[in-house]
PDB file of C-alpha atoms in Angstrom:
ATOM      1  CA  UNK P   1      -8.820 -15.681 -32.530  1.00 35.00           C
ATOM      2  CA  UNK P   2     -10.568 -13.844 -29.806  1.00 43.00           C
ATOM      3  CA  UNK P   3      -9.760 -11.403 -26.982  1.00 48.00           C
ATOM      4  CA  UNK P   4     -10.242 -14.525 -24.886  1.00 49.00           C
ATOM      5  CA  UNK P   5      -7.727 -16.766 -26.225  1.00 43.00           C
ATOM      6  CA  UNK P   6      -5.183 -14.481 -26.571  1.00 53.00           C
ATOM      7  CA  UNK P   7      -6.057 -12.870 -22.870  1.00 50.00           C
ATOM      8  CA  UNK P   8      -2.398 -12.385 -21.461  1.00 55.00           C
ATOM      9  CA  UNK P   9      -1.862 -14.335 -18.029  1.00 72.00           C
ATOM     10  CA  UNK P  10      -0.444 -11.994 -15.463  1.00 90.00           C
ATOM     11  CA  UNK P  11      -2.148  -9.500 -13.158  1.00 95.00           C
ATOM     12  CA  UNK P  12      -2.966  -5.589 -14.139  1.00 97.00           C
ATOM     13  CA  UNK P  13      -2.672  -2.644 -11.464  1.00 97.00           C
ATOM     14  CA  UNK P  14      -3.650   0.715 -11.349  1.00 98.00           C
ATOM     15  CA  UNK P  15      -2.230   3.691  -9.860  1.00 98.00           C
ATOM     16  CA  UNK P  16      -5.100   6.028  -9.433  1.00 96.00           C
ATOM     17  CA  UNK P  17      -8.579   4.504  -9.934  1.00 94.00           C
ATOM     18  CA  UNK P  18      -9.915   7.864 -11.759  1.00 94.00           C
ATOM     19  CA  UNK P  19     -12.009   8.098 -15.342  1.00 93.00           C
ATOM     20  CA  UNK P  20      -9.086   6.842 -17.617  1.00 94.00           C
ATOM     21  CA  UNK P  21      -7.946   3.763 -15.152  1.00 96.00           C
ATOM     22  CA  UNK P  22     -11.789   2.293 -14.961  1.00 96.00           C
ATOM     23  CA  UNK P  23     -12.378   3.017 -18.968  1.00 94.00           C
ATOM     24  CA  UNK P  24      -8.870   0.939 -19.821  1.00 95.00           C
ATOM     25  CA  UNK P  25     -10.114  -1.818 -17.278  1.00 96.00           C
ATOM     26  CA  UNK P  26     -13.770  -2.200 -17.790  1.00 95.00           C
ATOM     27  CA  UNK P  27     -13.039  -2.306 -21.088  1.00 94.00           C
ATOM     28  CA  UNK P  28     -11.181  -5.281 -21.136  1.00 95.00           C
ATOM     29  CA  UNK P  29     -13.285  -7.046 -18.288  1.00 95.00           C
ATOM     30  CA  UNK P  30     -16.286  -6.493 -21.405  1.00 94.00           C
ATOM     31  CA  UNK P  31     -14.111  -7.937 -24.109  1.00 93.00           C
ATOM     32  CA  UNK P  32     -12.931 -10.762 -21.987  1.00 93.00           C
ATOM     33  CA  UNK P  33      -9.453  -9.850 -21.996  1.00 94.00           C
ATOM     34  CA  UNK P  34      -8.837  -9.866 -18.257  1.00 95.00           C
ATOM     35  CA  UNK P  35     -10.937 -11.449 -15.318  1.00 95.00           C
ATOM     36  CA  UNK P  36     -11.656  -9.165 -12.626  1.00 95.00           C
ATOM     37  CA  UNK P  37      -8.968 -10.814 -10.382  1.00 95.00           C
ATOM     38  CA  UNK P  38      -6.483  -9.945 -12.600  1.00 96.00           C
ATOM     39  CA  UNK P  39      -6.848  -6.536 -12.239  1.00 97.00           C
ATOM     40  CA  UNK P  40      -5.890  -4.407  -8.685  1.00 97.00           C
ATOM     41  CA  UNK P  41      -6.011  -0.549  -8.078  1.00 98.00           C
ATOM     42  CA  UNK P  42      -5.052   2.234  -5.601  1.00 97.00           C
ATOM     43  CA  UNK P  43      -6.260   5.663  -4.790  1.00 95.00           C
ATOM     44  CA  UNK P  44      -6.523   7.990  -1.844  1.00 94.00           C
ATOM     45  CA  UNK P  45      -9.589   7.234  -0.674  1.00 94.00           C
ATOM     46  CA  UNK P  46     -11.042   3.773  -0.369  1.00 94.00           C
ATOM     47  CA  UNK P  47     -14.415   3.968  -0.034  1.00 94.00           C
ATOM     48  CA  UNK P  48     -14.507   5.534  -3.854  1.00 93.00           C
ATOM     49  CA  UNK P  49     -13.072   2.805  -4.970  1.00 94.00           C
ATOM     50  CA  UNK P  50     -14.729   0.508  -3.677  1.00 94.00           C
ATOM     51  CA  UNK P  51     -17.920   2.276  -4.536  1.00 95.00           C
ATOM     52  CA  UNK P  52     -16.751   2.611  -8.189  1.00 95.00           C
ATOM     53  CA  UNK P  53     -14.884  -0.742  -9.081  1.00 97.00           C
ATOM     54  CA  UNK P  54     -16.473  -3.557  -7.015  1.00 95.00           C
ATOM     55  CA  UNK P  55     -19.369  -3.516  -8.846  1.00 96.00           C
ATOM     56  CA  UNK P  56     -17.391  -4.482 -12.143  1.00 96.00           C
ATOM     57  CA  UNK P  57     -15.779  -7.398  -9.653  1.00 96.00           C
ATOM     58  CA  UNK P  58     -12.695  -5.570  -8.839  1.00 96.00           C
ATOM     59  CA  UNK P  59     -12.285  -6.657  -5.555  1.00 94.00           C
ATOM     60  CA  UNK P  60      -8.648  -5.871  -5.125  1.00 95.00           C
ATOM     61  CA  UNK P  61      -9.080  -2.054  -4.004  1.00 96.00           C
ATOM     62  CA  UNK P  62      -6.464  -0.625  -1.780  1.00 97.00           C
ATOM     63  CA  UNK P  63      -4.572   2.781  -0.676  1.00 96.00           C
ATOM     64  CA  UNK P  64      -0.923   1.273  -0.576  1.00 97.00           C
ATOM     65  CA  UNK P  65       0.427   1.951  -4.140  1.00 97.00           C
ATOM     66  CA  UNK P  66       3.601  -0.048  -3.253  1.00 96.00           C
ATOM     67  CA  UNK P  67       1.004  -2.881  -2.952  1.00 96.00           C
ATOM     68  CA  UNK P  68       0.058  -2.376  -6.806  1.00 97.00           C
ATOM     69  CA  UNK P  69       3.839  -2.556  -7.436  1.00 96.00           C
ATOM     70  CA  UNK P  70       4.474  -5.689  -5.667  1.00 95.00           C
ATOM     71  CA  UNK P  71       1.616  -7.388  -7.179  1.00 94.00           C
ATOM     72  CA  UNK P  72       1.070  -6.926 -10.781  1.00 96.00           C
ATOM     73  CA  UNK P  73       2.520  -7.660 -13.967  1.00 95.00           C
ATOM     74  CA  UNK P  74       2.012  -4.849 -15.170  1.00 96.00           C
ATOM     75  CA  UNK P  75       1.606  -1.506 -13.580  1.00 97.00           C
ATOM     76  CA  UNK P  76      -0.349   1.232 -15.413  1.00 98.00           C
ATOM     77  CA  UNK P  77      -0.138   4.924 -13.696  1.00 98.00           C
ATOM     78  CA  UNK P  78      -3.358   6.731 -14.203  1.00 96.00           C
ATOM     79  CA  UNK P  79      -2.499   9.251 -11.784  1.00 95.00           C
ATOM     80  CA  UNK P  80      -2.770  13.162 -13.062  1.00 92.00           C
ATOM     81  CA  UNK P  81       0.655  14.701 -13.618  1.00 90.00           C
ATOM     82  CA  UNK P  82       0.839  17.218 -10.476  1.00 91.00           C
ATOM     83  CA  UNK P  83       0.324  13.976  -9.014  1.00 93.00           C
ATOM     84  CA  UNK P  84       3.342  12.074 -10.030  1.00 94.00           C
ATOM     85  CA  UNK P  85       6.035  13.283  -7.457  1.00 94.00           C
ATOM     86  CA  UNK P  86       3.668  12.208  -4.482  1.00 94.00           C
ATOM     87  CA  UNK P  87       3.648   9.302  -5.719  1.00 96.00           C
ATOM     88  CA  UNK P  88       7.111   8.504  -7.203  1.00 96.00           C
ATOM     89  CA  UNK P  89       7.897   7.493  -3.367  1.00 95.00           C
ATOM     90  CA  UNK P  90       5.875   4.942  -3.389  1.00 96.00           C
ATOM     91  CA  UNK P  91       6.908   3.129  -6.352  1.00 96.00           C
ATOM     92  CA  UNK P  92      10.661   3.180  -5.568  1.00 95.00           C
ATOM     93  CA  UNK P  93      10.506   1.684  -2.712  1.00 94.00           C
ATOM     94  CA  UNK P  94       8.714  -0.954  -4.001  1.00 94.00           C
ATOM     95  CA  UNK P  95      10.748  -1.475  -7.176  1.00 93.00           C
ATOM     96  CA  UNK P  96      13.783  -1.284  -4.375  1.00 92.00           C
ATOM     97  CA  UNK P  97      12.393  -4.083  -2.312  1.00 91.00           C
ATOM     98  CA  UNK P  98      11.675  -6.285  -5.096  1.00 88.00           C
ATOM     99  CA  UNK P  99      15.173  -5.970  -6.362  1.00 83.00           C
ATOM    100  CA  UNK P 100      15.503  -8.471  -9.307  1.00 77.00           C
ATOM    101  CA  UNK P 101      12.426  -9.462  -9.917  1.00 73.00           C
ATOM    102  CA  UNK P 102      11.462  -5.391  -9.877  1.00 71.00           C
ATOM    103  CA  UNK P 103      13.322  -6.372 -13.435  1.00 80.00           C
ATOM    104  CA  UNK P 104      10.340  -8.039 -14.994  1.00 89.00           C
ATOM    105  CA  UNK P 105       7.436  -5.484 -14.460  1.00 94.00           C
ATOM    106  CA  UNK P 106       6.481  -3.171 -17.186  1.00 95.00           C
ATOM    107  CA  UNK P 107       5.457   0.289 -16.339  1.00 97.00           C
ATOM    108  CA  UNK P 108       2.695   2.483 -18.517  1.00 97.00           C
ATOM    109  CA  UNK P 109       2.441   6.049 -17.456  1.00 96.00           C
ATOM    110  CA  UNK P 110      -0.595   7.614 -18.936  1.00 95.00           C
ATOM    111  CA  UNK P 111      -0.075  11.030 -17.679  1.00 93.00           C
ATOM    112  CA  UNK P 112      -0.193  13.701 -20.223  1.00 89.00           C
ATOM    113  CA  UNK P 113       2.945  15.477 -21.155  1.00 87.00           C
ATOM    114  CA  UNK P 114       5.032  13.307 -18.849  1.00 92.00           C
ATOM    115  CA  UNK P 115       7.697  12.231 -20.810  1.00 93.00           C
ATOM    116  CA  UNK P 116       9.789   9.047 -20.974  1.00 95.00           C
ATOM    117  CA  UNK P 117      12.934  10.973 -19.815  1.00 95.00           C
ATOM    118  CA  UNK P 118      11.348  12.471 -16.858  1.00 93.00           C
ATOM    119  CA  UNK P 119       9.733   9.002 -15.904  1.00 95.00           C
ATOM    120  CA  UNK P 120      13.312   7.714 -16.067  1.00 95.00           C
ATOM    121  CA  UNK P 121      14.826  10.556 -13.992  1.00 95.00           C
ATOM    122  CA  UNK P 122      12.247  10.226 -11.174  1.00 95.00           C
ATOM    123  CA  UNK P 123      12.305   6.437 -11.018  1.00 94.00           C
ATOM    124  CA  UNK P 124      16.310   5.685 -11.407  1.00 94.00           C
ATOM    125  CA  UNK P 125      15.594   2.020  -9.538  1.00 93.00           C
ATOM    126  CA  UNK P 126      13.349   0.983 -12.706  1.00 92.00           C
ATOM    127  CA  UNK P 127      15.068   0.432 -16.412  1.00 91.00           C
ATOM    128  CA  UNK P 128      14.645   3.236 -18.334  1.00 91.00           C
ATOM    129  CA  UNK P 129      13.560   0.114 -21.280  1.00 92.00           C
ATOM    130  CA  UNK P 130      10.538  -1.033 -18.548  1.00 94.00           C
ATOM    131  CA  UNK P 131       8.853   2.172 -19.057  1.00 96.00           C
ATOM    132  CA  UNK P 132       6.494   3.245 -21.613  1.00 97.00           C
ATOM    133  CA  UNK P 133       4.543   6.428 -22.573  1.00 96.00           C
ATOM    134  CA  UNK P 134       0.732   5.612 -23.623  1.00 96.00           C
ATOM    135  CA  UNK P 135      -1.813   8.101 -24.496  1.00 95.00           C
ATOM    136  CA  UNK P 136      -5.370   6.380 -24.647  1.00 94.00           C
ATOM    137  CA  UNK P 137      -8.798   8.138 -24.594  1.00 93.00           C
ATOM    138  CA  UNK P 138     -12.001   7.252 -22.352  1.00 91.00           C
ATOM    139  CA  UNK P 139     -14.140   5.497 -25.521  1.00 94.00           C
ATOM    140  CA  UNK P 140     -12.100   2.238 -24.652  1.00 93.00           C
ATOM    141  CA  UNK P 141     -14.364   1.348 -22.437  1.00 91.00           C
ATOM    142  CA  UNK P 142     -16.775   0.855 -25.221  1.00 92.00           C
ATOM    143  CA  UNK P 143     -13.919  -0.656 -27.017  1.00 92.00           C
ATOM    144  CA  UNK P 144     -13.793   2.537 -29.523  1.00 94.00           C
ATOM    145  CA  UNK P 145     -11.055   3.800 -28.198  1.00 94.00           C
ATOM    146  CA  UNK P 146      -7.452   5.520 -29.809  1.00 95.00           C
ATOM    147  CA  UNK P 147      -4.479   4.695 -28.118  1.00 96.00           C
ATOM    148  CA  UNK P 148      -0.612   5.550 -28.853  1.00 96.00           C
ATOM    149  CA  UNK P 149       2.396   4.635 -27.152  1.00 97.00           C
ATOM    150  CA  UNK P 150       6.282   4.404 -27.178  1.00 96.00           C
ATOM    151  CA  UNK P 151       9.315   3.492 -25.196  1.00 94.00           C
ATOM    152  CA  UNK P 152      12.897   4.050 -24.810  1.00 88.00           C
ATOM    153  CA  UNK P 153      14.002   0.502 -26.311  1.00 85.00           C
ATOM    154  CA  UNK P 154      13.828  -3.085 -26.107  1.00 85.00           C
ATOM    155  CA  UNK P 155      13.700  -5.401 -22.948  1.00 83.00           C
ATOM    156  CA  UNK P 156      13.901  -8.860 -23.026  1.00 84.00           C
ATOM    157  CA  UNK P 157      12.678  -9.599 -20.017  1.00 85.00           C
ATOM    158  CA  UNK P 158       9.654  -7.412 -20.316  1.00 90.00           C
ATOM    159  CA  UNK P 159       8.881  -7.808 -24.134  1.00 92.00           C
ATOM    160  CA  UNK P 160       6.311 -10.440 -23.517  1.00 92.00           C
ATOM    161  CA  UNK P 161       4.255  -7.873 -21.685  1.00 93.00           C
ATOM    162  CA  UNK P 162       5.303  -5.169 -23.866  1.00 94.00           C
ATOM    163  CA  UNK P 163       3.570  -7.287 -26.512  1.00 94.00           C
ATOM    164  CA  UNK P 164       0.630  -8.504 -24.323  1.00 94.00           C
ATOM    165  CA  UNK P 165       0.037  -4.507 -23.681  1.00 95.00           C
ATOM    166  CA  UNK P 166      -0.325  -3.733 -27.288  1.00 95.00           C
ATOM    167  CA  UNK P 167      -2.638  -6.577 -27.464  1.00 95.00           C
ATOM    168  CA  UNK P 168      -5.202  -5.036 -24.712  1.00 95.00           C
ATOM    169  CA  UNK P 169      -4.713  -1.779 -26.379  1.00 96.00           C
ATOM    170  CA  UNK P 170      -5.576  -3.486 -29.899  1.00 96.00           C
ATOM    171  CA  UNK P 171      -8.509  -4.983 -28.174  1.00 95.00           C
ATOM    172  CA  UNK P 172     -10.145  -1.520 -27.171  1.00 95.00           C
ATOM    173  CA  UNK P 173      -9.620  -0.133 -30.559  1.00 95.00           C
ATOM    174  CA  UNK P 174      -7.563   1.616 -32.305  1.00 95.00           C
ATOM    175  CA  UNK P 175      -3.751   1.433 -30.586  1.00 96.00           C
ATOM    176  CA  UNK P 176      -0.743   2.542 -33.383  1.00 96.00           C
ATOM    177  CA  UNK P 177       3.684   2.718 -31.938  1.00 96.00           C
ATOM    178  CA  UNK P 178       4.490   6.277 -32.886  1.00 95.00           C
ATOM    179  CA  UNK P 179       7.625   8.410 -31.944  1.00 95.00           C
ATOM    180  CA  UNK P 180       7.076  10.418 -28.740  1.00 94.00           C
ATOM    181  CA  UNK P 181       7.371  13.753 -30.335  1.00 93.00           C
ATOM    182  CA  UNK P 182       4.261  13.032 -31.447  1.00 94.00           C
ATOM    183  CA  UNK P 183       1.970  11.905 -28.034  1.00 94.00           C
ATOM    184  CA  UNK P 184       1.007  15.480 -27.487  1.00 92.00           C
ATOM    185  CA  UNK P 185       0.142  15.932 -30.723  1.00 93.00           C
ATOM    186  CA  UNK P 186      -2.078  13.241 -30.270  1.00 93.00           C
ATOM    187  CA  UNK P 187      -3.133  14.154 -26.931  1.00 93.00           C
ATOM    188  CA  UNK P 188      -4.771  17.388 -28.522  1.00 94.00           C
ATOM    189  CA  UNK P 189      -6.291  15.365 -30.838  1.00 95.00           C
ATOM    190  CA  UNK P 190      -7.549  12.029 -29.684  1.00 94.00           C
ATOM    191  CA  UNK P 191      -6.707  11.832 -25.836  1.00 92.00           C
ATOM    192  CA  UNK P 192      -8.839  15.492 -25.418  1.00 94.00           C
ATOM    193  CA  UNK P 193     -11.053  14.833 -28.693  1.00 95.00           C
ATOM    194  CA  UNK P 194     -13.760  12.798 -27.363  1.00 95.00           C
ATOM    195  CA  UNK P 195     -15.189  16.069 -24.996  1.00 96.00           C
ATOM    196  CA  UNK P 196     -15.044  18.134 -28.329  1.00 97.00           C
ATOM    197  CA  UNK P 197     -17.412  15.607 -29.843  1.00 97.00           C
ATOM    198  CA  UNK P 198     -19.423  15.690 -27.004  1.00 97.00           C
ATOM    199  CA  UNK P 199     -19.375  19.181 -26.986  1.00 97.00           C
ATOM    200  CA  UNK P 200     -21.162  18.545 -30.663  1.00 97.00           C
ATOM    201  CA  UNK P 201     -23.048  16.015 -30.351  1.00 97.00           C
ATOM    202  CA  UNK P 202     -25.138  18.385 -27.250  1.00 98.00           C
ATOM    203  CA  UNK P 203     -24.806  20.972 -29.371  1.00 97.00           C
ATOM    204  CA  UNK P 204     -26.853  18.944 -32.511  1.00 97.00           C
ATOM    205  CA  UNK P 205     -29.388  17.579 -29.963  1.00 98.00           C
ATOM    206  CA  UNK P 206     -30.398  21.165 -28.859  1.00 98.00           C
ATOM    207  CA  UNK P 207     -30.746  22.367 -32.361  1.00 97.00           C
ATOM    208  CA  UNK P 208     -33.337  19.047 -32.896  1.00 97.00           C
ATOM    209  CA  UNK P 209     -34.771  20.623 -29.345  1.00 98.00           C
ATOM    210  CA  UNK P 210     -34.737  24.203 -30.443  1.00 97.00           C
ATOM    211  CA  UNK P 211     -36.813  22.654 -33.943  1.00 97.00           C
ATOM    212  CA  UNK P 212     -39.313  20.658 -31.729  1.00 97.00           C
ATOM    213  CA  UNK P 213     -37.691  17.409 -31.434  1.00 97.00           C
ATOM    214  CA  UNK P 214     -38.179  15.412 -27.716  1.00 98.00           C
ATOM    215  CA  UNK P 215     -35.042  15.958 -25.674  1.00 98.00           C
ATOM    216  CA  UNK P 216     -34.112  11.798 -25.512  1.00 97.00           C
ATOM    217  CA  UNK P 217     -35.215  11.665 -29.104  1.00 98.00           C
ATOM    218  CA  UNK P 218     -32.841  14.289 -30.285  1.00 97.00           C
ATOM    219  CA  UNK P 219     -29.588  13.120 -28.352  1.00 98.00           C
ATOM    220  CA  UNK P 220     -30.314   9.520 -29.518  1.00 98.00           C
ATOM    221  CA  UNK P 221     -30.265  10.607 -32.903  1.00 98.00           C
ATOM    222  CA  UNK P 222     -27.572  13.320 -32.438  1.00 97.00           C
ATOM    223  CA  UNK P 223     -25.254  10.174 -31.374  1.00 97.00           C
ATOM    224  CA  UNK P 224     -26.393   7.821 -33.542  1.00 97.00           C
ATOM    225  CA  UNK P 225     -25.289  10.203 -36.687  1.00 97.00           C
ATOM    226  CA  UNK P 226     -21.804  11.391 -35.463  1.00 97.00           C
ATOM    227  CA  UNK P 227     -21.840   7.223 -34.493  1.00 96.00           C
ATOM    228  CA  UNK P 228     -22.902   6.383 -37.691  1.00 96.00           C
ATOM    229  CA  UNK P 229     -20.656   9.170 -39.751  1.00 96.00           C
ATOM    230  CA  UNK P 230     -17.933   7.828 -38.112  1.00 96.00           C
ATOM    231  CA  UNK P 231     -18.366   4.513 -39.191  1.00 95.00           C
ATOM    232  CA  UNK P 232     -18.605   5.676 -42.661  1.00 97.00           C
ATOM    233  CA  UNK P 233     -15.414   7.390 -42.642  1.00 96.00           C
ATOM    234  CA  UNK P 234     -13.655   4.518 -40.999  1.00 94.00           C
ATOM    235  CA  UNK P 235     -15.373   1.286 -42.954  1.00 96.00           C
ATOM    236  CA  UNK P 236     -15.109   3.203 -46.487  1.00 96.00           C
ATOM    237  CA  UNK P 237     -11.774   5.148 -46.367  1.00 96.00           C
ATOM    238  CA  UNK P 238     -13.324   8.355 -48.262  1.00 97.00           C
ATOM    239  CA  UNK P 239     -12.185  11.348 -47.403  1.00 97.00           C
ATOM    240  CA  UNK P 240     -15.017  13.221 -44.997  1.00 96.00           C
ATOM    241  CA  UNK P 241     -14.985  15.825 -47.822  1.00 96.00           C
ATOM    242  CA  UNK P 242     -15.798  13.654 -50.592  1.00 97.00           C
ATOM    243  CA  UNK P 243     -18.529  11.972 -47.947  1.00 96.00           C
ATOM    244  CA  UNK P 244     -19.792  15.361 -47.422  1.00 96.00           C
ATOM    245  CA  UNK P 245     -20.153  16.227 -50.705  1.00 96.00           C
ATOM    246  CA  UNK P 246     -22.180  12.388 -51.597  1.00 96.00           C
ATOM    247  CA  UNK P 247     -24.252  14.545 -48.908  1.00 96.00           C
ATOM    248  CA  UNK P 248     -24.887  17.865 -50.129  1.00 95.00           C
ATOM    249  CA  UNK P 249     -27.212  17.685 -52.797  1.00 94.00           C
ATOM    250  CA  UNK P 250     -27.828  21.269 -54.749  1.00 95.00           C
ATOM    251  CA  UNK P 251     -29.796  23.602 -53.305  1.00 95.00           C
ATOM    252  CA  UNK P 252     -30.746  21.118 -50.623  1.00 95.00           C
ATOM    253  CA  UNK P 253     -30.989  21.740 -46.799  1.00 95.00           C
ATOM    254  CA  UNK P 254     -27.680  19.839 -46.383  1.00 94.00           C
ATOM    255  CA  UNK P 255     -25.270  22.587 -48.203  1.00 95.00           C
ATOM    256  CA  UNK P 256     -27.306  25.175 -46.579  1.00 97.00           C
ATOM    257  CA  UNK P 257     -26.514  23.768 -42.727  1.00 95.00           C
ATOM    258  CA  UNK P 258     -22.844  23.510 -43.852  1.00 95.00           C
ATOM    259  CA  UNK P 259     -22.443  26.917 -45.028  1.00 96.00           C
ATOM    260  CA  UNK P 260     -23.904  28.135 -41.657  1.00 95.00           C
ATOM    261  CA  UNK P 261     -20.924  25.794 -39.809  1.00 94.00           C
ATOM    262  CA  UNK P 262     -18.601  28.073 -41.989  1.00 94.00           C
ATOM    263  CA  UNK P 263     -19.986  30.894 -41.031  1.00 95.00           C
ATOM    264  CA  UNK P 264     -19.647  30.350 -37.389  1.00 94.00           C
ATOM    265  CA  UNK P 265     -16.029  29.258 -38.327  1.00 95.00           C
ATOM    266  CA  UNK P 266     -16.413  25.506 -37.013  1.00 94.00           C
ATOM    267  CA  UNK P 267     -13.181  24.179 -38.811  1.00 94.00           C
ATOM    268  CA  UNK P 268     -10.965  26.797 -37.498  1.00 95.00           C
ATOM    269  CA  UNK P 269     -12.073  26.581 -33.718  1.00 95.00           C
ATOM    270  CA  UNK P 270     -11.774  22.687 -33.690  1.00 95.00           C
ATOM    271  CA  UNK P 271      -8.209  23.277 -35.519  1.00 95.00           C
ATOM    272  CA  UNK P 272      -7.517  26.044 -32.356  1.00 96.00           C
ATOM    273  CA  UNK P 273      -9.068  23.430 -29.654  1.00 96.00           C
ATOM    274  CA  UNK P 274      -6.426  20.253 -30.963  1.00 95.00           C
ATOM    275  CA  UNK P 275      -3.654  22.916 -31.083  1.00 96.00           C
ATOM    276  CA  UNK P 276      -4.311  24.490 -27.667  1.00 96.00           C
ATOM    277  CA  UNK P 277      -4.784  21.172 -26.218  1.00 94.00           C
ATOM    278  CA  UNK P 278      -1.491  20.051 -27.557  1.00 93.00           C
ATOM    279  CA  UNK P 279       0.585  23.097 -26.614  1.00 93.00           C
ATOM    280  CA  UNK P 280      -0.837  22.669 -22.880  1.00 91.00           C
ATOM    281  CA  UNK P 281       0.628  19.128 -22.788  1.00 87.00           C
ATOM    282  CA  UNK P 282       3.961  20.230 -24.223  1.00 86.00           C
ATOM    283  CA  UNK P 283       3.342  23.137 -20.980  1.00 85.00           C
ATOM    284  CA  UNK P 284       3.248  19.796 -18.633  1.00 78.00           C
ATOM    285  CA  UNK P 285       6.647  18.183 -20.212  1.00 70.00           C
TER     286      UNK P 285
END
């Protein structure tokens, strides 16, 4: 079936319109998932959002988070972590006003190294089984994204759109259930992995530059092979060593690029950026 058919009816807010909110949502406005009046969002200042989501057909742009809360479905907070306790305000008093029907909203905080038990804590109105912990990364809005999330337990009234979550996540790539010891883990690797990858893929195009290559030329071809290695890995299951090694032909120019990458150590410091990465959002728990 497609994203289409399976497109869950109910309506999607945002708290916090920033990078990670408008990759999640104009990702599923491309796949078909949602229609653009489905989907509402707050922030601070109105005339980015406006500026930033209108022209994707989100019309629905305001600065009253409580207004998110009384509206959607399903309320995702995309809001950075020193954030949170400004806004935990907000979102009480409109779980406290809804009363009941507060009962049948699902809440996905996306806010790295906020755990479930501090999302329960600050939000006692909500139950704790309404809330869940997600971790995606920015590629979803070129529906190649990684996502991960948990939750405390079961709800019956919200397991429809526990389910119809999953579904959206599915839809932008790759989305897996994992325990919550393991989100910053995660985090380190796939929420923060996409800038070290950009980090390389510059990093490839100036050596193309540096050897005489056009500047477009080079990053179009730098993308297209960490694109295109990627895909490789993913579509064959081989182990990137073995993949590597298909690649490195005696003697050739291949083995003699890769011995210069261990030389400068290029293993080790990606290992060192995940782990750093992940110990920082283990600092923000």
């Amino acid at each position: 079936m497609s994203e289409k058919s399976n497109a869950p009816l109910q309506t999607v807010g945002f708290i916090g319109g920033g990078n990670m909110a408008y990759a999640i949502a104009s990702g599923l406005l491309k796949k078909g998932v949602l229609k653009a009046e489905q989907i509402c969002v707050s922030a601070t200042n109105l005339g980015n959002l406006q500026k930033r989501w209108c022209p994707i057909g989100v019309t629905h742009v305001t600065t009253n988070n409580e207004e998110i809360v009384s509206k959607a479905d399903t309320i995702f907070i995309c809001v950075k972590p020193q954030i949170f306790p400004h806004i935990v305000g907000d979102i009480e008093s409109a779980a406290q006003k809804l009363g009941a029907n507060g009962f049948r909203k699902l809440y996905v905080s996306i806010m790295a190294g906020v755990t479930l038990e501090r999302l329960k804590n600050a939000l006692p109105t909500i139950d704790g089984n309404n809330l869940v912990r997600a971790m995606p990364n920015t590629p979803m809005q070129v529906s190649a994204g990684c996502t991960v999330f948990c939750r405390f337990g079961r709800s019956s009234t919200t397991e429809a759109l526990y389910e119809a979550m999953k579904f959206m996540f599915e839809a932008l790539g790759l989305a897996y259930e994992v325990k919550e010891s393991q989100i910053n883990a995660v985090t380190g690797l796939a929420g923060c992995g996409p800038a070290y990858v950009y980090e390389f893929i510059e990093a490839l195009a100036d050596g193309g530059v540096m050897q005489g290559i056009p500047r477009d030329m080079a990053l179009r071809l730098a993308a297209q092979t960490v694109m295109g290695a990627a895909k490789t890995v993913l579509d064959t299951g081989k182990h990137p060593a073995v993949l590597k090694d298909e690649v490195c032909s005696p003697g050739g120019a291949t083995i003699h690029g890769v011995h210069a990458l261990e030389q400068g150590s290029m293993r080790g410091t990606v290992m060192n950026a995940v782990e750093r990465a992940s110990n920082r959002a283990d600092q923000l728990s």
